[in-house]
PDB file of C-alpha atoms and ligand atoms in Angstrom:
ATOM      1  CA  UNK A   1      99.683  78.965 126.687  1.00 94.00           C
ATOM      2  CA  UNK A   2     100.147  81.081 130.153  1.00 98.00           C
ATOM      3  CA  UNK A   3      97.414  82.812 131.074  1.00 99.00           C
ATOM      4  CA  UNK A   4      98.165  86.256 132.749  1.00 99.00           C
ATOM      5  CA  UNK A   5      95.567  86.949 135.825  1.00 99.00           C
ATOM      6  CA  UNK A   6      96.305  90.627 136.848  1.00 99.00           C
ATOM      7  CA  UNK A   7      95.281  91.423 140.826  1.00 98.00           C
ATOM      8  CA  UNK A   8      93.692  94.511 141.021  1.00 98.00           C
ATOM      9  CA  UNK A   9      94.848  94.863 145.231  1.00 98.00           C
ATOM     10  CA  UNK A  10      97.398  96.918 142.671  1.00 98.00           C
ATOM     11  CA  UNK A  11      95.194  99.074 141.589  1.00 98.00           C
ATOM     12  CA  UNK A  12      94.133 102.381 141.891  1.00 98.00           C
ATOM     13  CA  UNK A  13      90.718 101.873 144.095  1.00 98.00           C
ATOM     14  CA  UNK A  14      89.558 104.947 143.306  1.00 98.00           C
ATOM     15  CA  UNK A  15      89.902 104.800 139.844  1.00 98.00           C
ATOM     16  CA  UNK A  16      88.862 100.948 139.468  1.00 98.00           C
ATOM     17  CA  UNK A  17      87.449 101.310 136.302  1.00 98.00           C
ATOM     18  CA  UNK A  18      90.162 102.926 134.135  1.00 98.00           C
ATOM     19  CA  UNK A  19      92.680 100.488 136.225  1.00 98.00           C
ATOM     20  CA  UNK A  20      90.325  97.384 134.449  1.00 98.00           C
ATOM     21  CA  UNK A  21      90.806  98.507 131.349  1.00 98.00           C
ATOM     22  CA  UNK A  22      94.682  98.789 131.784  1.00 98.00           C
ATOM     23  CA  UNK A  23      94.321  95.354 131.773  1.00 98.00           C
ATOM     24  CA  UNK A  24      92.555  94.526 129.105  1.00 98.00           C
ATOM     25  CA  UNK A  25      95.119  92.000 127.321  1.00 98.00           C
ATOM     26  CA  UNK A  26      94.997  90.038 130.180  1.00 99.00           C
ATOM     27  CA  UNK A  27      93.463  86.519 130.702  1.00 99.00           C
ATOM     28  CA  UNK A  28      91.715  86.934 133.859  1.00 99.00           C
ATOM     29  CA  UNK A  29      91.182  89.910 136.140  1.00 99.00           C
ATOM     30  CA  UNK A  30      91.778  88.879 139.785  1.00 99.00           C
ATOM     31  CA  UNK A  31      90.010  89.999 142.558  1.00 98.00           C
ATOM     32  CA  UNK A  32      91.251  89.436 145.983  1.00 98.00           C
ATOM     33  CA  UNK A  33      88.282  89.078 148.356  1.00 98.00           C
ATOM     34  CA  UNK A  34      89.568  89.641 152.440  1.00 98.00           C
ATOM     35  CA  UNK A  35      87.906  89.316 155.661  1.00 98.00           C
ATOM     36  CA  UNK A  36      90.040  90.569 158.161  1.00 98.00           C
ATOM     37  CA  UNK A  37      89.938  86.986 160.376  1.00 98.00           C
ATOM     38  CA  UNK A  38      91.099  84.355 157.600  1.00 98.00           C
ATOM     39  CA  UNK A  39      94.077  87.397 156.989  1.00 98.00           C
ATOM     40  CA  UNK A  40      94.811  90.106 158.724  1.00 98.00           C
ATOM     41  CA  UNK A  41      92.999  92.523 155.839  1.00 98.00           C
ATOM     42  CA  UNK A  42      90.186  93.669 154.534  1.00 98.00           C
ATOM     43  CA  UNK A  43      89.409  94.514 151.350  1.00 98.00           C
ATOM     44  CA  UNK A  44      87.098  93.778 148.321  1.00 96.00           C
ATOM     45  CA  UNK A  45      83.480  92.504 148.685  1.00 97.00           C
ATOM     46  CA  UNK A  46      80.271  91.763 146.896  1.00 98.00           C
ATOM     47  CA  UNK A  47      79.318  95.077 145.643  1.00 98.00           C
ATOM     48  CA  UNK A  48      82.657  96.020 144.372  1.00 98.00           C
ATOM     49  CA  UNK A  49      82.767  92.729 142.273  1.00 98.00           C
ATOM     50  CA  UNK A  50      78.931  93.707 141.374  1.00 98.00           C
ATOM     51  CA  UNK A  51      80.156  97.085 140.287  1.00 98.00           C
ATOM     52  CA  UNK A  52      83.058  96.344 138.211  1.00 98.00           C
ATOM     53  CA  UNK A  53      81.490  93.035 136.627  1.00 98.00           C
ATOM     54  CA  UNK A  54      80.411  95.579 133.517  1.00 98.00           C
ATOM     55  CA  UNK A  55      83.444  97.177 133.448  1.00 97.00           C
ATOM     56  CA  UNK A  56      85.267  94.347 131.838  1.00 98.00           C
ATOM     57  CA  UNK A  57      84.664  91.113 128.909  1.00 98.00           C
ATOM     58  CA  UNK A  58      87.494  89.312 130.940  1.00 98.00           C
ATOM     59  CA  UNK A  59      86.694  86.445 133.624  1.00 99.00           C
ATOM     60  CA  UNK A  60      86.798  87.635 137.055  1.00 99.00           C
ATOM     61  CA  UNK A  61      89.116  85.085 138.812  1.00 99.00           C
ATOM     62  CA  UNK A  62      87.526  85.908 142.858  1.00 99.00           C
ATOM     63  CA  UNK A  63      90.261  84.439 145.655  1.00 99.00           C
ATOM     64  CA  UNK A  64      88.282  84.274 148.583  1.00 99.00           C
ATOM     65  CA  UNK A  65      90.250  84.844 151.859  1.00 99.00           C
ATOM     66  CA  UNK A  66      87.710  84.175 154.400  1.00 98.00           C
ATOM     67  CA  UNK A  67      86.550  81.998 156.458  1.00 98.00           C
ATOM     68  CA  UNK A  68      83.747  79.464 155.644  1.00 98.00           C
ATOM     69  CA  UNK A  69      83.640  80.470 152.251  1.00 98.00           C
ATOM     70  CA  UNK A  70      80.634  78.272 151.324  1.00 98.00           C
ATOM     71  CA  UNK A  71      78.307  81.082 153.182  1.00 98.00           C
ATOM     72  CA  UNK A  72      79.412  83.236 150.131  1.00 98.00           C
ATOM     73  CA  UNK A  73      80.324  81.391 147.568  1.00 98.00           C
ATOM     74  CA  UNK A  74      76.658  81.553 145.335  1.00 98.00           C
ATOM     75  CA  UNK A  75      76.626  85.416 146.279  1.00 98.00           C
ATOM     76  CA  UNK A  76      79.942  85.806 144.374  1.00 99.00           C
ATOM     77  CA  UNK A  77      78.874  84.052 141.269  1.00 99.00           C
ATOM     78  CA  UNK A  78      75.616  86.297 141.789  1.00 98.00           C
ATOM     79  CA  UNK A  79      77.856  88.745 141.966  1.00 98.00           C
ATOM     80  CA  UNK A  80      79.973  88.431 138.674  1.00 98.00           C
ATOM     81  CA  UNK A  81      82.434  86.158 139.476  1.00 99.00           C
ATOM     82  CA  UNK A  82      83.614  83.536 136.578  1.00 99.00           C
ATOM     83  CA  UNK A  83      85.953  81.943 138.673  1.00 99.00           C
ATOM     84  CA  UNK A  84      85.608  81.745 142.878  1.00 99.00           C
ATOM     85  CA  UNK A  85      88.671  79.861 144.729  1.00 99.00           C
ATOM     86  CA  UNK A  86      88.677  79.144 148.138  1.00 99.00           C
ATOM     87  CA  UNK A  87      91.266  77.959 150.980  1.00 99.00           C
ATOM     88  CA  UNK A  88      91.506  74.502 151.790  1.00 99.00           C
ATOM     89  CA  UNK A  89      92.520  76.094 155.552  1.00 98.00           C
ATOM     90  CA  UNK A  90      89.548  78.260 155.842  1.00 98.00           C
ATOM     91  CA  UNK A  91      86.920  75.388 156.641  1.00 98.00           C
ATOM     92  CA  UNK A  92      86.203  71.954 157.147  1.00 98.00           C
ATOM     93  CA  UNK A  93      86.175  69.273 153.931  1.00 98.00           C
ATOM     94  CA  UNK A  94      82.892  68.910 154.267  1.00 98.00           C
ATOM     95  CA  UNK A  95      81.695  72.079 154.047  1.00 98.00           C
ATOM     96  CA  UNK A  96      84.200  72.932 151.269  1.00 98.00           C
ATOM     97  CA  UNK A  97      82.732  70.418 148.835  1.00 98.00           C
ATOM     98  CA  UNK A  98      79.450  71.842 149.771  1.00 98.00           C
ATOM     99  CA  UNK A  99      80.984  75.468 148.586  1.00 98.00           C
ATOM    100  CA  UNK A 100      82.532  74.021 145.714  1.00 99.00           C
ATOM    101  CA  UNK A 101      79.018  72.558 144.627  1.00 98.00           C
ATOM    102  CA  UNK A 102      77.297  75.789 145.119  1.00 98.00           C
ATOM    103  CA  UNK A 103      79.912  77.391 142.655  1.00 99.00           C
ATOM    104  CA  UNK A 104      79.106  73.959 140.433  1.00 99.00           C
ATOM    105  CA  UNK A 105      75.477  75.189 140.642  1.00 98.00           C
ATOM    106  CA  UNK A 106      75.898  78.667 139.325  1.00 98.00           C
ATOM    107  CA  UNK A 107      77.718  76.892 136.302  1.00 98.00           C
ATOM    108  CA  UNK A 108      80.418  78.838 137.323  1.00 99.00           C
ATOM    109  CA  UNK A 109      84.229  77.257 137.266  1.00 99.00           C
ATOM    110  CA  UNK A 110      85.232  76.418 141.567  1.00 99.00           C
ATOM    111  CA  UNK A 111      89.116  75.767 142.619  1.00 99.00           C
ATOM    112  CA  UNK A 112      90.999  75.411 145.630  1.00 99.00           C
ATOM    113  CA  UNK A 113      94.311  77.576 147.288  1.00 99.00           C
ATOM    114  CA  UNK A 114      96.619  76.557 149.576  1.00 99.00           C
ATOM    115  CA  UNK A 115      98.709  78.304 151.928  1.00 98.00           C
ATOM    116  CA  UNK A 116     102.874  78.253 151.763  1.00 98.00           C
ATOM    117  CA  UNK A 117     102.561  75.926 154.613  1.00 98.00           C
ATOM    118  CA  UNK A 118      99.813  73.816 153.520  1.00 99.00           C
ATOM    119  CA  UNK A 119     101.205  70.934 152.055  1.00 98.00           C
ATOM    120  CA  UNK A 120     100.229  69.596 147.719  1.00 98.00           C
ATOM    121  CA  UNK A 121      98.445  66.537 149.307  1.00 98.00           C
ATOM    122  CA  UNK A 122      96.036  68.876 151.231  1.00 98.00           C
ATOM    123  CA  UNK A 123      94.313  69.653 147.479  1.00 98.00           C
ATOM    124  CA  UNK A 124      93.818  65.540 146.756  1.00 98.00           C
ATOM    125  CA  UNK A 125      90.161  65.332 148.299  1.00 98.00           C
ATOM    126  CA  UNK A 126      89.425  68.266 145.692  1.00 98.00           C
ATOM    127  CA  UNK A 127      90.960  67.688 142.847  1.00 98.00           C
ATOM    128  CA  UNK A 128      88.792  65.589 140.921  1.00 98.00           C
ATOM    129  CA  UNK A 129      86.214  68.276 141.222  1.00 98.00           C
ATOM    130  CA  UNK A 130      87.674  71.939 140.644  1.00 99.00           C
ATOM    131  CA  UNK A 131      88.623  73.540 138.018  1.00 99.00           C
ATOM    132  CA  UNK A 132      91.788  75.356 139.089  1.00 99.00           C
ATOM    133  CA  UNK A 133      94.233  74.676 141.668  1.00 99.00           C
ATOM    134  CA  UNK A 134      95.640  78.117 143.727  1.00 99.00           C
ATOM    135  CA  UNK A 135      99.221  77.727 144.870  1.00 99.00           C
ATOM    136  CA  UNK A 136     100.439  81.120 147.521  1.00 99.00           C
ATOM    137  CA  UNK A 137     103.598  82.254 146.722  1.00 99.00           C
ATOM    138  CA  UNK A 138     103.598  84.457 149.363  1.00 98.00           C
ATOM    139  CA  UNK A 139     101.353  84.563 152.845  1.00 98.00           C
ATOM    140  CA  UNK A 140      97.749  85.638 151.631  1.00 98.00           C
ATOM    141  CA  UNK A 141      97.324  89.127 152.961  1.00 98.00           C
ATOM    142  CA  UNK A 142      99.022  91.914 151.095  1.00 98.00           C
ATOM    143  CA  UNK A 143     100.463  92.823 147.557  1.00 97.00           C
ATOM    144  CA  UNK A 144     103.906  93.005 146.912  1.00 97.00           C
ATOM    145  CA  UNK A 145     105.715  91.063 149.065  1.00 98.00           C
ATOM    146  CA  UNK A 146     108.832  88.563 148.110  1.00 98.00           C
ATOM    147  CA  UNK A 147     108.333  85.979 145.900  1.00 98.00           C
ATOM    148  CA  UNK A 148     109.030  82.452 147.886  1.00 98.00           C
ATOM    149  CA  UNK A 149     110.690  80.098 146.118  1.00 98.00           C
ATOM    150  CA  UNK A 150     110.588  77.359 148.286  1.00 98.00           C
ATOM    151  CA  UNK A 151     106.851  76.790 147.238  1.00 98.00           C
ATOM    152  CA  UNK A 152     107.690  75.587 143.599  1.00 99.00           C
ATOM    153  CA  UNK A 153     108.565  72.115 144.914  1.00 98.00           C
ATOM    154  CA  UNK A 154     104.691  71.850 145.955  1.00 98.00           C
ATOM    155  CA  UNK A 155     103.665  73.780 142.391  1.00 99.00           C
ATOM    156  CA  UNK A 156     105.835  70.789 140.775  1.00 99.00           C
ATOM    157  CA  UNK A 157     104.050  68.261 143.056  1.00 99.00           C
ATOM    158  CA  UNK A 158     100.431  69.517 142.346  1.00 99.00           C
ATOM    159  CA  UNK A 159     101.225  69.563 138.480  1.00 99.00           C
ATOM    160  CA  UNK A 160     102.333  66.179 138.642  1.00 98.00           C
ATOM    161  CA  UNK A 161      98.833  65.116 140.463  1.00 98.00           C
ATOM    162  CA  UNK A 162      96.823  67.169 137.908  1.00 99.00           C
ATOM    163  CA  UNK A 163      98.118  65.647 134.954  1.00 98.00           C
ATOM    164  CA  UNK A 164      96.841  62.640 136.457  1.00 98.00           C
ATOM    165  CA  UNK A 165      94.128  63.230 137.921  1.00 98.00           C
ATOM    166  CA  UNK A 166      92.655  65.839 136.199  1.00 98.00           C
ATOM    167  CA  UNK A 167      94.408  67.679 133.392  1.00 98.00           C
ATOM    168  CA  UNK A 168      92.149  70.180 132.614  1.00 98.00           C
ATOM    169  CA  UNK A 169      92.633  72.172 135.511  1.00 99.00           C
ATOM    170  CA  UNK A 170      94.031  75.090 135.761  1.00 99.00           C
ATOM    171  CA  UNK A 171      97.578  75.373 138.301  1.00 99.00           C
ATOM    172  CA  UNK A 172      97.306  79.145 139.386  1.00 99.00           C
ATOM    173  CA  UNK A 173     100.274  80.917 141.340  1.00 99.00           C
ATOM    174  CA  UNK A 174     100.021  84.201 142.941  1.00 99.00           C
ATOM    175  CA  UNK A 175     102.476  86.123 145.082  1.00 98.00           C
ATOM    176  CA  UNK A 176     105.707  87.697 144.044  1.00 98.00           C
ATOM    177  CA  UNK A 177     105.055  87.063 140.200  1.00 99.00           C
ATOM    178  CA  UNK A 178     107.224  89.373 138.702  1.00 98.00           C
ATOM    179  CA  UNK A 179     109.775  89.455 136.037  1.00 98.00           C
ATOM    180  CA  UNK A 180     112.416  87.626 137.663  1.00 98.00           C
ATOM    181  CA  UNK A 181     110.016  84.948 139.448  1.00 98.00           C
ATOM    182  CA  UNK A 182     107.789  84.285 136.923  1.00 98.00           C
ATOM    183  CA  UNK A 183     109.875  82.203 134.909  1.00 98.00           C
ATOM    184  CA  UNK A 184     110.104  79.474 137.999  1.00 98.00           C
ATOM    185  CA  UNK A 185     106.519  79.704 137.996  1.00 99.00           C
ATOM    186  CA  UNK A 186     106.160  78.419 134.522  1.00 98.00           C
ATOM    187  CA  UNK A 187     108.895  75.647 134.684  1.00 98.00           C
ATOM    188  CA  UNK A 188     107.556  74.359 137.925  1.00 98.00           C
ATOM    189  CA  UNK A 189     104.058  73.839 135.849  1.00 98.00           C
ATOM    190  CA  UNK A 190     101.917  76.724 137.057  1.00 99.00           C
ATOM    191  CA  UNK A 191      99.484  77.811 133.609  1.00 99.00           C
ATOM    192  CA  UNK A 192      97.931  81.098 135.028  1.00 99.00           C
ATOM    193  CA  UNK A 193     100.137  83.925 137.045  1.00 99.00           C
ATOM    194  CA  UNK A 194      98.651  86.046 138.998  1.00 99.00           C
ATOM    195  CA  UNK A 195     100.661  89.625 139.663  1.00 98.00           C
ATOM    196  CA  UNK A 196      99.500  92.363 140.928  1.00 98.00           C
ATOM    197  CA  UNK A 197     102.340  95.218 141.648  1.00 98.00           C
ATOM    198  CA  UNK A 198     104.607  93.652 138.596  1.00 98.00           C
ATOM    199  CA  UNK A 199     101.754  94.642 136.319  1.00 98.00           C
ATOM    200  CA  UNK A 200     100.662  97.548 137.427  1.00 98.00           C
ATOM    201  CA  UNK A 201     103.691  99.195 138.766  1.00 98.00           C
ATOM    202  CA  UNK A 202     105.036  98.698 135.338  1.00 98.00           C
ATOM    203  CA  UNK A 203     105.609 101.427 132.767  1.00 98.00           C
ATOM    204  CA  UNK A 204     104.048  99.875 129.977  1.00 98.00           C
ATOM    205  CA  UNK A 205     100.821  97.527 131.323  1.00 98.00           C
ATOM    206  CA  UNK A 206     100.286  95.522 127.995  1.00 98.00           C
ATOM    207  CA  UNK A 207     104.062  95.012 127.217  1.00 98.00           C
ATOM    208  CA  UNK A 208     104.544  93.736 131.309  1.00 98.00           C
ATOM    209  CA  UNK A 209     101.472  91.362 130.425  1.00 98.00           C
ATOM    210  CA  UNK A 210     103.031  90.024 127.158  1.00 98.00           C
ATOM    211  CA  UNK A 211     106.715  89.493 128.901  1.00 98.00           C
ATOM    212  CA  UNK A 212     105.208  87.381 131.943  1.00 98.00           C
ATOM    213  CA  UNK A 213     103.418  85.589 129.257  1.00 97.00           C
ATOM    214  CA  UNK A 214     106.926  84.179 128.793  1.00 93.00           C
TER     215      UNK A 214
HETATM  216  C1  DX5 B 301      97.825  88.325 148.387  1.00 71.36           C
HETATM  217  C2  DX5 B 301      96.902  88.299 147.203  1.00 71.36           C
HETATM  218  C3  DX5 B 301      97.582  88.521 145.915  1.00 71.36           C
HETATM  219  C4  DX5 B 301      98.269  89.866 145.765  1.00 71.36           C
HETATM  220  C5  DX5 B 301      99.408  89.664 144.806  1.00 71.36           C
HETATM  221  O1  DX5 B 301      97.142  87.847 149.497  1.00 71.36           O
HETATM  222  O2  DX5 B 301      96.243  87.056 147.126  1.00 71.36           O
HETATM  223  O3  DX5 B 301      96.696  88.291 144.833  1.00 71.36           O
HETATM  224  O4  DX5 B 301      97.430  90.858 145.272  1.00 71.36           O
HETATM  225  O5  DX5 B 301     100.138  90.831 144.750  1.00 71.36           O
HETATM  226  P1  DX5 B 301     101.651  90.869 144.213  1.00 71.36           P
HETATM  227  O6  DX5 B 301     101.627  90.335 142.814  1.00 71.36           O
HETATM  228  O7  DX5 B 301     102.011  92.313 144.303  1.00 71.36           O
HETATM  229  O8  DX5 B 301     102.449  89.989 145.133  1.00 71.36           O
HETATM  230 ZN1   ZN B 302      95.093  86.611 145.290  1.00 71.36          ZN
END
């Protein structure tokens, strides 16, 4: 089953709440958290995931794209956040695991993202231990930019390791997902899609979410 994880960078900020309920047949609602030095934007923090947390039932899936994530990571689970992932560039192994166990200790679910030029083996030191597994389909920064397909070789390569290593976990994609991408996505092995302008640029929210369902 494909789990749809809608990125509200799409939506209309100031109308955040009536955009969260557009969504409300998805799996996940994903929040795109940006610090202006790990990427060159900024964007959602603490408070705003603190102020839509009632505005939805769904899990709030919280990519964090900043650096040292660890100093953070407890706040966002404070904050709302069901789900916090966090770059395997943006600190040192060390300190990641240390983040990772801070999510761990909020009994909230941790995972891992890598970069389009961060090769699959850079998630083996982690996998054991999160619960989803972030591949970019497109440089972490901005919504709706092209899909790159050159990435589902590594989304095909991390499947592969999760199966054996740990086959709950989740294989998350996000970048590009639209309807003629996401179909790669799901063959490669990817199980939740994030998309962000494909959903809500689209006429009809719910049906868009049903169709990328596949
Ligand atoms: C990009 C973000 C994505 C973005 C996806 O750095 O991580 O979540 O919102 O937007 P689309 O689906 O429009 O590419
Ligand atoms: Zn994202």
């Amino acid at each position: 089953m494909i789990k749809i994880s809608p990125s509200i960078l799409s939506a209309d900020f100031a109308n955040l709440e009536r955009d969260i309920r557009k969504i409300s047949t998805a799996d996940y609602v994903h929040v795109d958290v940006m610090d202006g030095v790990f990427v060159p934007n900024i964007t959602i923090g603490l408070p705003v995931v603190k102020a839509i947390r009632p505005a939805t039932p769904l899990p709030l899936d919280v990519h964090l794209m900043i650096v040292q994530p660890g100093r953070y990571a407890a706040q966002f689970c404070d904050a709302g956040a069901d789900i916090v992932t966090m770059h395997v560039e943006s600190d040192t192994e060390a300190n990641l695991r240390d983040a990772i166990e801070r999510v761990h200790a909020k009994g909230k679910r941790a995972g891992v993202v890598v970069k389009p030029g961060t090769p699959a083996e850079a998630v083996l030191p982690y996998i054991r231990d999160v619960e989803m597994i972030l591949v970019m389909t497109v440089e972490p920064g901005f919504g709706g930019q092209s899909f790159l397909s050159d990435q589902m070789i590594k989304v095909r390569a991390i499947r592969k390791l999760i199966n054996e290593q740990n086959p709950v976990c989740e294989l998350e994609v996000d970048g590009g997902v639209a309807p003629d991408t996401f179909r790669a996505c799901i063959d490669a092995g990817a199980n939740v899609l994030v998309a962000g302008s494909a959903v809500y640029k689209a006429p009809d929210i719910p049906a868009r979410i049903r169709l990328l369902r596949g």
